[in-house]
C-alpha positions as a printed NumPy array, in Angstrom:
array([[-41.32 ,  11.864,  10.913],
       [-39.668,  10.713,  14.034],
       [-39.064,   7.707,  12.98 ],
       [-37.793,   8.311,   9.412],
       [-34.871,  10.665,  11.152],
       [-34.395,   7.535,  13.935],
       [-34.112,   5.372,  10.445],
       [-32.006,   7.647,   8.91 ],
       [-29.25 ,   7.984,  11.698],
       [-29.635,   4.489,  12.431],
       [-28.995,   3.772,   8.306],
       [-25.903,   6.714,   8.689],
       [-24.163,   4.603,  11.509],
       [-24.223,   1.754,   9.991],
       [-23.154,   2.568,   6.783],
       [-20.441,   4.17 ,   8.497],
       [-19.346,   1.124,  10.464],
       [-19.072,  -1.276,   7.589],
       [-17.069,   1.733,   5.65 ],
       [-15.02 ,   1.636,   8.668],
       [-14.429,  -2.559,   8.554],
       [-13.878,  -2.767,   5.227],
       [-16.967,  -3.289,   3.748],
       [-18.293,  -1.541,   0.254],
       [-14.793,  -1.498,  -0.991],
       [-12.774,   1.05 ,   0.679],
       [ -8.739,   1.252,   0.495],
       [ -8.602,   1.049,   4.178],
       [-10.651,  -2.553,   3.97 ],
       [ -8.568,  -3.539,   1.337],
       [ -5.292,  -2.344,   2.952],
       [ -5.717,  -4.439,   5.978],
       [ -7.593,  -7.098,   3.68 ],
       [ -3.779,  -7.425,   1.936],
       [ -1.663,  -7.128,   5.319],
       [ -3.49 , -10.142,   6.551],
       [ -2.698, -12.08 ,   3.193],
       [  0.755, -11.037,   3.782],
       [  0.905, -12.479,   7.62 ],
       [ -1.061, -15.607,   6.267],
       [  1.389, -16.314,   3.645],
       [  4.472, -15.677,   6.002],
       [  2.803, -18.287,   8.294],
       [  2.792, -20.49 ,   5.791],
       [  5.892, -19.949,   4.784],
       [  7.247, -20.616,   8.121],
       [  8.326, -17.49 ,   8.792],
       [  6.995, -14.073,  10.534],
       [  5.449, -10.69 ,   8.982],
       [  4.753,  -8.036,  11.002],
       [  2.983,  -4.965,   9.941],
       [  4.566,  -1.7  ,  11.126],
       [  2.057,   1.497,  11.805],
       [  5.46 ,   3.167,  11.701],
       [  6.027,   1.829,   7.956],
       [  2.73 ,   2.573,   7.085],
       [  3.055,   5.577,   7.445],
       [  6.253,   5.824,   5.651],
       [  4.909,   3.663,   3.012],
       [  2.25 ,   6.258,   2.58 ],
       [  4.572,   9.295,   2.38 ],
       [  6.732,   7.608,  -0.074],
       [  3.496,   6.856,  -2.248],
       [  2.242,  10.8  ,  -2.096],
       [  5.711,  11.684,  -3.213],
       [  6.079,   9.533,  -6.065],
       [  2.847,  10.868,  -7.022],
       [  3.908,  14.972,  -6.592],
       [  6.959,  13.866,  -8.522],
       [  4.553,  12.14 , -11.276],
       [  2.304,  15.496, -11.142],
       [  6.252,  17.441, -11.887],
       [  7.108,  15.071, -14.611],
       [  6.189,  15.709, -18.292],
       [  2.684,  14.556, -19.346],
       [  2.198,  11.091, -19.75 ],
       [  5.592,  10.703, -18.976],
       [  6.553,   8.847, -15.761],
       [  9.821,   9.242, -13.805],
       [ 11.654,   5.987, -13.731],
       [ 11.004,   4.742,  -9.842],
       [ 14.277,   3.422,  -9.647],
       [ 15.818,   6.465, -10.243],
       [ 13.209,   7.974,  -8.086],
       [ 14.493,   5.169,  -5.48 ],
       [ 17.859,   5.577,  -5.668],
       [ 17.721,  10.056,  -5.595],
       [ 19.029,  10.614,  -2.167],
       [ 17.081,  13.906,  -1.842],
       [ 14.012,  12.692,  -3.339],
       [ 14.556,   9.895,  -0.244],
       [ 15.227,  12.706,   2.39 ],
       [ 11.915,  14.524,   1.536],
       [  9.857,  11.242,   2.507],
       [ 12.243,  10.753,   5.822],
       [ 14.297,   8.039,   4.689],
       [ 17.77 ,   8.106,   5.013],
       [ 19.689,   5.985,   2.248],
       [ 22.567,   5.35 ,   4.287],
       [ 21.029,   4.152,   7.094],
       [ 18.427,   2.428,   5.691],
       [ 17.344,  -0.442,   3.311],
       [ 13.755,  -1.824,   2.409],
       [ 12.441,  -4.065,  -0.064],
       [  9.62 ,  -1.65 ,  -1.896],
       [  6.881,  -3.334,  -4.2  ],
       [  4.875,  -1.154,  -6.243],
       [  1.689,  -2.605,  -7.82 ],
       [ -1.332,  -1.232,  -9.423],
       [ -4.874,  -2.272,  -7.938],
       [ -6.733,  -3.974, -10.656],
       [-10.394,  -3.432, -10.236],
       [-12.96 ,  -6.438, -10.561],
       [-16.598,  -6.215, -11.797],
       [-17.298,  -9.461, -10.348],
       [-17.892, -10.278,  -6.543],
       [-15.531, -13.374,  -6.722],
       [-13.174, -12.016,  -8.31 ],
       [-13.048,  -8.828,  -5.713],
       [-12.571, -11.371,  -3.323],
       [ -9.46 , -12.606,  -4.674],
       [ -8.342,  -9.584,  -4.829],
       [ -6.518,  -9.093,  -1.323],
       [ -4.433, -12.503,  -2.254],
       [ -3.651, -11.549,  -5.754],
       [ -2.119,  -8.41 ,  -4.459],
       [ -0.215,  -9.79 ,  -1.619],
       [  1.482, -11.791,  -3.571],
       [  2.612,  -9.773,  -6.057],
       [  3.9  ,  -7.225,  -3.196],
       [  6.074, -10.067,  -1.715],
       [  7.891, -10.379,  -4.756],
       [ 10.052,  -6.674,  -4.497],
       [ 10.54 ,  -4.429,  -7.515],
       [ 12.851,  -2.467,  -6.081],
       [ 15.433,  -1.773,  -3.413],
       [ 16.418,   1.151,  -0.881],
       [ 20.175,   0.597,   0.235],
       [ 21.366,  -3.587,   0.877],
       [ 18.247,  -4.575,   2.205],
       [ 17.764,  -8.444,   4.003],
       [ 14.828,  -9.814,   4.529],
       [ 14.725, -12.908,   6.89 ],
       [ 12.53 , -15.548,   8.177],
       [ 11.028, -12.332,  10.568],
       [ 10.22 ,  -9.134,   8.932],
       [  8.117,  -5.951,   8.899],
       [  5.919,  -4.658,   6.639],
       [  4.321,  -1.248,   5.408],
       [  1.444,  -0.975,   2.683],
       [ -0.179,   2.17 ,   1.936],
       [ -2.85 ,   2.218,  -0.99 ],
       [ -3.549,   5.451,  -2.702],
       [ -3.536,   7.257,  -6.104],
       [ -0.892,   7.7  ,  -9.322],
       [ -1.682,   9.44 , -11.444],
       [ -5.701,   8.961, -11.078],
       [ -5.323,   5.223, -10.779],
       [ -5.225,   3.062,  -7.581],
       [ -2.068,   1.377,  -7.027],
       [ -0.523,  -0.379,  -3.273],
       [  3.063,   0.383,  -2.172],
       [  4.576,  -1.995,   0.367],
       [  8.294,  -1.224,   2.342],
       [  9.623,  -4.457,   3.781],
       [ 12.716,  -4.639,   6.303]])
């Protein structure tokens, strides 16, 4: 029996560490799965991304309002996230001040693979759709050297990734 509860723990811990790297397909290993594909295509790119704990967080709060304004919105009916984007209160709820400040946001659903090869494409695919910007909070410009936010979470039941850029 003593060693059943030693194999148990011992099972516990690990599965907790690899939950805790990434492994078995949690949003936190995906998150920083995509934030390195983000540095790694900056690199090659010649240029410099730096992810931001601070816009990660913001990232993040921007995401869970967009999805309490969703959960407001008639049923099966969407706000418009540019409208969303450019609503200076909406803006001041997440802590984001329009005339002060400018980002680059990319919102993107997160498709979800049955196959193990195609999961690990997965973190690319995603990066590089971020990159591109749907949308824009004041003038933003993005340079050779920029930071980065990403926060993955739930719309509306489904997974989806929401970068900030400056």
């Amino acid at each position: 029996m003593k060693l059943f509860k030693k194999l148990a723990a011992a099972v516990l811990v690990a599965a907790l560490a690899l939950m805790m790297v990434g492994c078995g397909g949690s949003k936190t290993g995906l998150a920083q799965q995509v934030k390195n594909a983000v540095s790694d295509d900056a690199v090659m790119r010649n240029e410099q991304a730096t992810n931001s704990k601070d816009l990660d967080a913001l990232a993040a709060k921007l995401l869970t309002e967009i999805n309490n304004a969703i959960a407001e919105s008639e049923e099966g009916k969407w706000p418009d996230p540019n409208e969303l984007l450019n609503d200076e209160k909406f803006l001041k709820k997440v802590g984001i001040d329009p005339a002060k400040d400018a980002y680059v946001v990319s919102l993107e659903s997160v498709p979800s693979y049955l196959s193990n090869t195609m999961n690990q494409i997965k973190p690319i695919e995603l990066a590089s759709q971020l990159l591109n910007g749907d949308f824009a909070i004041g003038d933003p410009r993005i340079g050779s050297k920029f930071e980065f936010g990403l926060a993955i979470g739930t719309l509306d039941g489904e997974s989806w990734a929401l970068m900030l850029m400056k």
